[in-house]
Tab-separated table of C-alpha atoms and ligand atoms in Angstrom:
chain	number	residue	atom	x	y	z
A	29	MET	CA	0.000	0.000	0.000
A	30	PRO	CA	1.523	3.346	-0.982
A	31	LEU	CA	2.792	5.637	1.765
A	32	SER	CA	0.570	8.360	0.283
A	33	ILE	CA	-2.390	6.570	1.865
A	34	ALA	CA	-0.617	6.625	5.239
A	35	LEU	CA	-0.076	10.371	4.847
A	36	VAL	CA	-3.723	11.158	4.082
A	37	ARG	CA	-4.824	8.794	6.884
A	38	ALA	CA	-2.604	10.744	9.311
A	39	PHE	CA	-4.193	14.045	8.222
A	40	HIS	CA	-7.634	12.446	8.440
A	41	PHE	CA	-7.194	11.129	11.983
A	42	ALA	CA	-5.435	14.293	13.225
A	43	SER	CA	-8.062	16.664	11.760
A	44	GLY	CA	-10.905	14.473	13.103
A	45	MET	CA	-9.339	14.507	16.591
A	46	LEU	CA	-8.745	18.288	16.399
A	47	LEU	CA	-12.336	18.914	15.263
A	48	LEU	CA	-13.764	17.194	18.370
A	49	ALA	CA	-11.203	18.821	20.681
A	50	VAL	CA	-11.904	22.362	19.454
A	51	ALA	CA	-15.676	21.824	19.405
A	52	ALA	CA	-15.534	20.669	23.046
A	53	ALA	CA	-13.017	23.366	24.111
A	54	PRO	CA	-15.482	25.390	26.256
A	55	TRP	CA	-16.182	22.215	28.283
A	56	LEU	CA	-12.581	21.010	28.351
A	57	LEU	CA	-11.200	24.375	29.533
A	58	ALA	CA	-14.148	25.706	31.558
A	59	ALA	CA	-13.583	28.954	29.679
A	60	ALA	CA	-14.626	30.829	26.537
A	61	PRO	CA	-12.298	29.695	23.683
A	62	VAL	CA	-9.720	32.195	22.460
A	63	ARG	CA	-10.226	34.195	19.228
A	64	GLY	CA	-9.565	32.142	16.097
A	65	MET	CA	-10.795	28.824	17.519
A	66	ALA	CA	-13.953	28.911	15.362
A	67	ARG	CA	-11.747	29.432	12.295
A	68	LEU	CA	-9.523	26.546	13.441
A	69	MET	CA	-12.616	24.326	13.561
A	70	ARG	CA	-13.568	25.285	10.002
A	71	TRP	CA	-10.034	24.528	8.809
A	72	ALA	CA	-10.012	21.165	10.630
A	73	LEU	CA	-13.319	20.250	8.943
A	74	ALA	CA	-11.957	21.253	5.516
A	75	VAL	CA	-8.786	19.155	6.010
A	76	HIS	CA	-10.910	16.257	7.267
A	77	VAL	CA	-13.155	16.302	4.190
A	78	LEU	CA	-10.261	16.711	1.713
A	79	SER	CA	-8.113	13.993	3.332
A	80	GLY	CA	-11.159	11.682	3.445
A	81	ALA	CA	-11.790	12.204	-0.281
A	82	ALA	CA	-8.079	11.641	-1.032
A	83	TRP	CA	-8.064	8.460	1.087
A	84	GLY	CA	-10.996	7.089	-0.938
A	85	TRP	CA	-9.461	8.116	-4.266
A	86	LEU	CA	-6.115	6.443	-3.430
A	87	ALA	CA	-7.700	3.331	-1.921
A	88	PHE	CA	-10.102	2.774	-4.813
A	89	SER	CA	-7.409	3.252	-7.475
A	90	GLU	CA	-5.323	0.775	-5.484
A	91	MET	CA	-8.295	-1.636	-5.516
A	92	ALA	CA	-8.711	-1.105	-9.285
A	93	GLY	CA	-5.010	-1.862	-9.724
A	94	VAL	CA	-4.335	1.384	-11.550
A	95	SER	CA	-2.435	4.560	-10.643
A	96	PRO	CA	-4.562	7.255	-9.013
A	97	TRP	CA	-4.094	9.404	-12.132
A	98	ALA	CA	-5.467	6.629	-14.353
A	99	VAL	CA	-8.549	5.639	-12.351
A	100	ASP	CA	-11.781	6.571	-14.157
A	101	GLY	CA	-15.162	7.724	-12.885
A	102	GLY	CA	-16.550	4.197	-13.123
A	103	GLY	CA	-13.759	2.830	-10.941
A	104	LEU	CA	-14.319	5.530	-8.334
A	105	ALA	CA	-18.100	5.101	-8.377
A	106	MET	CA	-17.578	1.351	-7.889
A	107	GLY	CA	-15.420	2.166	-4.898
A	108	TRP	CA	-17.743	4.691	-3.265
A	109	VAL	CA	-20.973	2.692	-3.784
A	110	GLY	CA	-19.705	-0.868	-4.128
A	111	THR	CA	-17.553	-1.190	-1.002
A	112	SER	CA	-18.378	-0.944	2.711
A	113	PHE	CA	-15.546	1.562	3.102
A	114	GLY	CA	-17.027	3.644	0.298
A	115	ARG	CA	-20.542	3.571	1.714
A	116	LEU	CA	-19.210	4.483	5.170
A	117	SER	CA	-17.313	7.386	3.592
A	118	LEU	CA	-20.494	8.642	1.906
A	119	LEU	CA	-22.327	8.448	5.228
A	120	ARG	CA	-19.488	10.348	6.893
A	121	ALA	CA	-19.581	12.945	4.098
A	122	GLY	CA	-23.204	13.500	5.112
A	123	MET	CA	-22.145	14.019	8.733
A	124	ALA	CA	-19.487	16.517	7.602
A	125	ALA	CA	-22.138	18.371	5.572
A	126	VAL	CA	-24.367	18.661	8.668
A	127	LEU	CA	-21.453	20.046	10.703
A	128	ALA	CA	-20.576	22.480	7.909
A	129	LEU	CA	-24.205	23.656	7.905
A	130	VAL	CA	-24.125	24.174	11.687
A	131	LEU	CA	-20.885	26.168	11.441
A	132	TRP	CA	-22.375	28.252	8.664
A	133	CYS	CA	-25.598	28.942	10.568
A	134	GLU	CA	-23.583	29.920	13.671
A	135	ARG	CA	-20.961	31.940	11.761
A	136	LYS	CA	-22.038	35.234	13.388
A	137	ARG	CA	-21.344	33.918	16.896
A	138	ARG	CA	-17.853	34.253	18.432
A	139	PHE	CA	-17.851	30.439	18.904
A	140	PRO	CA	-20.405	27.819	17.707
A	141	PRO	CA	-22.369	26.161	20.571
A	142	PRO	CA	-20.763	22.847	21.620
A	143	GLY	CA	-24.231	21.373	22.121
A	144	TRP	CA	-24.520	21.318	18.317
A	145	THR	CA	-20.947	20.833	17.155
A	146	VAL	CA	-19.706	18.196	19.640
A	147	PRO	CA	-22.244	15.474	18.661
A	148	CYS	CA	-21.464	16.065	14.961
A	149	ALA	CA	-17.687	16.002	15.506
A	150	ALA	CA	-17.983	12.931	17.771
A	151	ALA	CA	-20.045	11.066	15.156
A	152	LEU	CA	-17.491	11.948	12.478
A	153	LEU	CA	-14.528	10.756	14.543
A	154	GLY	CA	-16.138	7.726	16.190
A	155	SER	CA	-17.563	6.390	12.915
A	156	LEU	CA	-13.993	5.974	11.635
A	157	ALA	CA	-13.835	2.816	13.744
A	158	TRP	CA	-15.893	1.081	11.067
A	159	ALA	CA	-13.143	1.819	8.533
A	160	GLY	CA	-10.471	0.166	10.686
A	161	HIS	CA	-9.223	-3.302	11.552
A	162	ALA	CA	-11.298	-3.456	14.742
A	163	ALA	CA	-14.561	-3.641	12.741
A	164	ALA	CA	-13.105	-5.828	9.996
A	165	GLY	CA	-14.007	-9.020	11.827
A	166	GLY	CA	-17.646	-7.928	11.905
A	167	SER	CA	-17.702	-7.834	15.691
A	168	GLY	CA	-19.765	-4.907	16.969
A	169	PHE	CA	-18.097	-4.991	20.400
A	170	PHE	CA	-14.586	-4.362	19.047
A	171	ALA	CA	-15.857	-1.699	16.642
A	172	VAL	CA	-17.598	0.142	19.502
A	173	ALA	CA	-14.494	-0.186	21.708
A	174	ASP	CA	-12.411	1.271	18.883
A	175	GLY	CA	-14.976	4.061	18.487
A	176	PHE	CA	-14.470	5.014	22.138
A	177	HIS	CA	-10.705	4.753	21.559
A	178	LEU	CA	-10.991	7.343	18.795
A	179	LEU	CA	-13.244	9.656	20.852
A	180	ALA	CA	-10.831	9.443	23.783
A	181	ALA	CA	-7.926	10.273	21.441
A	182	GLY	CA	-9.878	13.369	20.303
A	183	ILE	CA	-10.193	14.619	23.908
A	184	TRP	CA	-6.606	13.664	24.874
A	185	PRO	CA	-4.165	14.313	23.237
A	186	GLY	CA	-6.439	16.263	20.804
A	187	GLY	CA	-7.552	18.639	23.609
A	188	LEU	CA	-3.941	19.695	24.196
A	189	VAL	CA	-4.260	21.981	21.135
A	190	PRO	CA	-7.018	24.261	22.527
A	191	LEU	CA	-5.298	24.131	25.948
A	192	ALA	CA	-1.958	25.223	24.445
A	193	LEU	CA	-3.642	28.060	22.492
A	194	PHE	CA	-5.584	29.166	25.581
A	195	LEU	CA	-2.497	29.223	27.838
A	196	VAL	CA	-0.684	31.596	25.469
A	197	SER	CA	-2.726	34.608	26.569
A	198	ALA	CA	-5.096	33.563	29.399
A	199	PRO	CA	-4.989	35.563	32.647
A	200	ASP	CA	-3.627	33.552	35.589
A	201	ALA	CA	-6.980	32.824	37.252
A	202	GLU	CA	-8.512	31.504	34.009
A	203	ALA	CA	-5.335	29.524	33.203
A	204	VAL	CA	-5.426	27.808	36.609
A	205	ARG	CA	-9.128	26.967	36.182
A	206	ALA	CA	-8.556	25.614	32.648
A	207	VAL	CA	-5.615	23.436	33.720
A	208	ARG	CA	-7.646	22.077	36.652
A	209	ARG	CA	-10.598	21.191	34.416
A	210	PHE	CA	-8.451	19.731	31.614
A	211	SER	CA	-6.292	17.588	33.893
A	212	ALA	CA	-9.399	16.134	35.588
A	213	VAL	CA	-10.890	15.258	32.186
A	214	SER	CA	-7.533	13.901	30.946
A	215	LEU	CA	-7.204	11.479	33.866
A	216	VAL	CA	-10.444	9.724	32.883
A	217	THR	CA	-9.703	9.989	29.147
A	218	VAL	CA	-6.188	8.503	29.392
A	219	ALA	CA	-7.602	5.562	31.356
A	220	LEU	CA	-10.293	5.043	28.694
A	221	LEU	CA	-7.669	5.334	25.921
A	222	ALA	CA	-5.423	2.718	27.565
A	223	ALA	CA	-8.341	0.343	28.249
A	224	THR	CA	-9.793	0.536	24.723
A	225	GLY	CA	-6.280	0.379	23.264
A	226	ALA	CA	-5.650	-2.828	25.235
A	227	ILE	CA	-8.927	-4.262	23.895
A	228	ASN	CA	-7.847	-3.349	20.343
A	229	ALA	CA	-4.428	-4.929	20.927
A	230	TRP	CA	-5.872	-8.073	22.463
A	231	HIS	CA	-8.250	-8.447	19.514
A	232	LEU	CA	-5.767	-7.646	16.732
A	233	VAL	CA	-2.373	-8.912	17.948
A	234	GLY	CA	-3.588	-12.265	19.196
A	235	GLY	CA	-0.669	-13.099	21.521
A	236	TRP	CA	2.375	-11.650	23.355
A	237	SER	CA	4.934	-13.258	21.037
A	238	ALA	CA	3.404	-11.522	18.004
A	239	LEU	CA	4.235	-8.178	19.637
A	240	GLY	CA	7.955	-8.809	19.090
A	241	THR	CA	7.932	-11.042	16.043
A	242	THR	CA	5.631	-9.130	13.650
A	243	GLY	CA	5.897	-5.714	11.965
A	244	TYR	CA	2.445	-4.815	13.301
A	245	GLY	CA	3.391	-5.843	16.833
A	246	ARG	CA	6.646	-3.895	16.834
A	247	LEU	CA	4.917	-0.778	15.481
A	248	LEU	CA	2.281	-1.083	18.209
A	249	LEU	CA	5.094	-1.276	20.795
A	250	VAL	CA	6.496	2.000	19.421
A	251	LYS	CA	3.023	3.518	19.832
A	252	VAL	CA	2.651	2.292	23.411
A	253	ALA	CA	6.163	3.595	24.228
A	254	LEU	CA	5.242	7.075	22.903
A	255	PHE	CA	2.021	6.906	24.924
A	256	ALA	CA	3.972	5.973	28.080
A	257	VAL	CA	6.300	8.980	27.670
A	258	MET	CA	3.277	11.263	27.162
A	259	VAL	CA	1.628	9.902	30.317
A	260	GLY	CA	4.899	10.481	32.213
A	261	ILE	CA	4.972	14.132	31.127
A	262	GLY	CA	1.267	14.468	31.958
A	263	ALA	CA	1.875	13.052	35.432
A	264	ARG	CA	4.570	15.687	36.062
A	265	ASN	CA	2.129	18.398	34.942
A	266	LEU	CA	-0.549	17.049	37.249
A	267	LEU	CA	1.521	16.301	40.350
A	268	ALA	CA	4.413	18.775	40.254
A	269	LEU	CA	3.397	21.782	38.168
A	270	LYS	CA	-0.372	22.202	38.530
A	271	PRO	CA	-0.156	22.652	42.343
A	272	ARG	CA	2.407	25.471	41.856
A	273	LEU	CA	0.276	27.507	39.400
A	274	PRO	CA	0.046	30.482	38.746
A	275	GLU	CA	3.765	30.749	39.596
A	276	PRO	CA	5.327	31.939	36.268
A	277	ALA	CA	8.086	29.267	36.225
A	278	ALA	CA	5.541	26.469	36.758
A	279	ARG	CA	3.286	27.935	34.046
A	280	GLY	CA	6.251	28.158	31.655
A	281	TRP	CA	7.241	24.550	32.280
A	282	LEU	CA	3.654	23.384	31.907
A	283	GLN	CA	3.239	25.146	28.568
A	284	GLY	CA	6.509	23.576	27.368
A	285	ASN	CA	5.345	20.132	28.483
A	286	VAL	CA	2.010	20.556	26.700
A	287	GLY	CA	3.986	21.337	23.536
A	288	ALA	CA	6.136	18.218	24.003
A	289	GLU	CA	3.028	16.048	24.530
A	290	LEU	CA	1.549	17.451	21.326
A	291	VAL	CA	4.645	16.579	19.297
A	292	LEU	CA	4.626	13.029	20.725
A	293	GLY	CA	0.879	12.835	20.045
A	294	MET	CA	1.517	13.636	16.389
A	295	GLY	CA	4.057	10.817	16.400
A	296	VAL	CA	1.367	8.457	17.728
A	297	VAL	CA	-1.037	9.526	14.954
A	298	GLY	CA	1.717	8.869	12.409
A	299	VAL	CA	2.210	5.356	13.824
A	300	VAL	CA	-1.560	4.770	13.759
A	301	ALA	CA	-1.681	5.819	10.093
A	302	LEU	CA	0.852	3.064	9.293
A	303	LEU	CA	-0.601	0.520	11.755
A	304	GLY	CA	-3.968	0.517	9.995
A	305	MET	CA	-2.269	-0.516	6.762
A	306	LEU	CA	-0.380	-3.529	8.124
A	307	PRO	CA	-2.084	-6.937	8.474
A	308	PRO	CA	-2.778	-7.530	12.204
A	309	PRO	CA	-1.222	-10.879	13.259
A	310	GLY	CA	-4.318	-11.796	15.278
B	409	LIG	C1	-1.795	8.876	22.766
B	409	LIG	C2	-2.414	7.742	22.848
B	409	LIG	C3	-3.184	7.103	21.708
B	409	LIG	C4	-3.771	7.664	20.612
B	409	LIG	C5	-3.783	9.122	20.193
B	409	LIG	C6	-4.366	6.583	19.847
B	409	LIG	C7	-5.048	6.758	18.651
B	409	LIG	C8	-5.519	5.729	17.859
B	409	LIG	C9	-6.219	5.899	16.608
B	409	LIG	C10	-6.560	7.233	15.970
B	409	LIG	C11	-6.485	4.661	16.102
B	409	LIG	C12	-7.153	4.317	14.757
B	409	LIG	C13	-8.420	3.640	14.960
B	409	LIG	C14	-8.872	2.950	13.667
B	409	LIG	O1	-8.226	2.978	12.633
B	409	LIG	O2	-9.930	2.331	13.740
B	409	LIG	C15	-5.947	3.718	17.033
B	409	LIG	C16	-5.981	2.366	16.826
B	409	LIG	C17	-5.402	1.489	17.678
B	409	LIG	N1	-4.850	1.744	18.926
B	409	LIG	FE1	-4.545	3.562	19.721
B	409	LIG	N2	-4.146	5.384	20.489
B	409	LIG	C18	-3.436	5.668	21.634
B	409	LIG	C19	-3.008	4.776	22.574
B	409	LIG	C20	-3.089	3.412	22.412
B	409	LIG	C21	-2.591	2.448	23.373
B	409	LIG	C22	-1.954	2.811	24.708
B	409	LIG	C23	-2.809	1.198	22.834
B	409	LIG	C24	-2.478	-0.165	23.393
B	409	LIG	C25	-2.498	-0.480	24.636
B	409	LIG	C26	-3.431	1.404	21.525
B	409	LIG	C27	-3.776	0.374	20.655
B	409	LIG	C28	-4.381	0.556	19.436
B	409	LIG	C29	-4.641	-0.515	18.469
B	409	LIG	C30	-4.266	-1.992	18.628
B	409	LIG	C31	-5.286	0.067	17.371
B	409	LIG	C32	-5.786	-0.618	16.086
B	409	LIG	C33	-4.826	-0.275	14.988
B	409	LIG	C34	-5.321	-0.865	13.669
B	409	LIG	O3	-4.991	-2.006	13.411
B	409	LIG	O4	-5.999	-0.165	12.923
B	409	LIG	N3	-3.605	2.751	21.309
B	409	LIG	N4	-5.361	4.385	18.097
C-alpha cells in the first residue's frame, strides 16, 4: 500500500481529533475559547473532508489496480458505492455536511455552541472505527471499543491543542481553572484510551509473542512507548506543576510540556496511520 495513503490517513485522523477537541473546548477548559478557535474548527473540517476524499481516491485506485491518475469515474463510483468503506465514507460525508451547515448557521457567533458541534464532531470521529481493523471481523463490540478509543484520542491528546492556544494569553486565574478542568478530564480519558487500546491490541495482535515477532506488533510497541512517555509528562504536569500555578516558572514549564506532549501525540497519529495498513497478526 503506498505511503501516500498513510499520509492522508494521518491528516484524516489528526483533523478528526482536532475537530472534536476544538468543538468541546469550552467544556474542556471551563472557559470561553480564544479568538480564532472557530476558524480553526472550520479549517479542521476542511482538512478532514479533503483527506477523506483523497483516502478514498487512493484506496479505490489501489483496488482497481491502476495509478490514481489513471482511475476513471466508473472505478471511483464502484469504490464509493460498491464497497463498505465507500458507503461508510459517503455516510461520513453527510455528517461533515451537517457540521458544515451548523458552522455556517452559527458563523455570526464568536464560537459555535458545543451542544450542536460536539455530537457532529464525535459522530465523524467515532464512525472511523468502522473503517479500521477493529470492525473488519464484523464484531460490533470491538468496533464500539475502537470508536471510544478514537473519541478518547480526540479529547486527549487532541484537547492539548485548545489548551496550548488558551495558555498563550489567558490571565492567571482563568489559566489555573482551565488546567484544573483539563487535567481532571484527561485522567479519565487517558484511562479510557489505555483500556480501549488494550482491547484493540488483544483483539488484533492475538498473543504476546506476536508483539515482538511481527511488523504490526513492533509498530504497536512503538506507539505504546510514545504513549507511556506522554503519560509520564502528563503526570509531572498534574503532580508537580499544577499545584504550583500560577507561579510563572511552573506555568512556563507546563506550557513547554504541553507542547512536548503534542509533538509526541503527532508521532502516535503517524504510527496509527501506518498501523492501519499492516495486516494484524491476530
Ligand atoms: C496517545 C495515545 C493514543 C492515541 C492518540 C491513539 C489513537 C488511535 C487511533 C486514531 C487509532 C485508529 C483507529 C482505527 O483505525 O480504527 C488507534 C488504533 C489502535 N490503537 Fe490507539 N491510540 C493511543 C493509545 C493506544 C494504546 C496505549 C494502545 C495499546 C495499549 C493502543 C492500541 C491501538 C490498536 C491496537 C489500534 C488498532 C490499529 C489498527 O490495526 O488499525 N492505542 N489508536
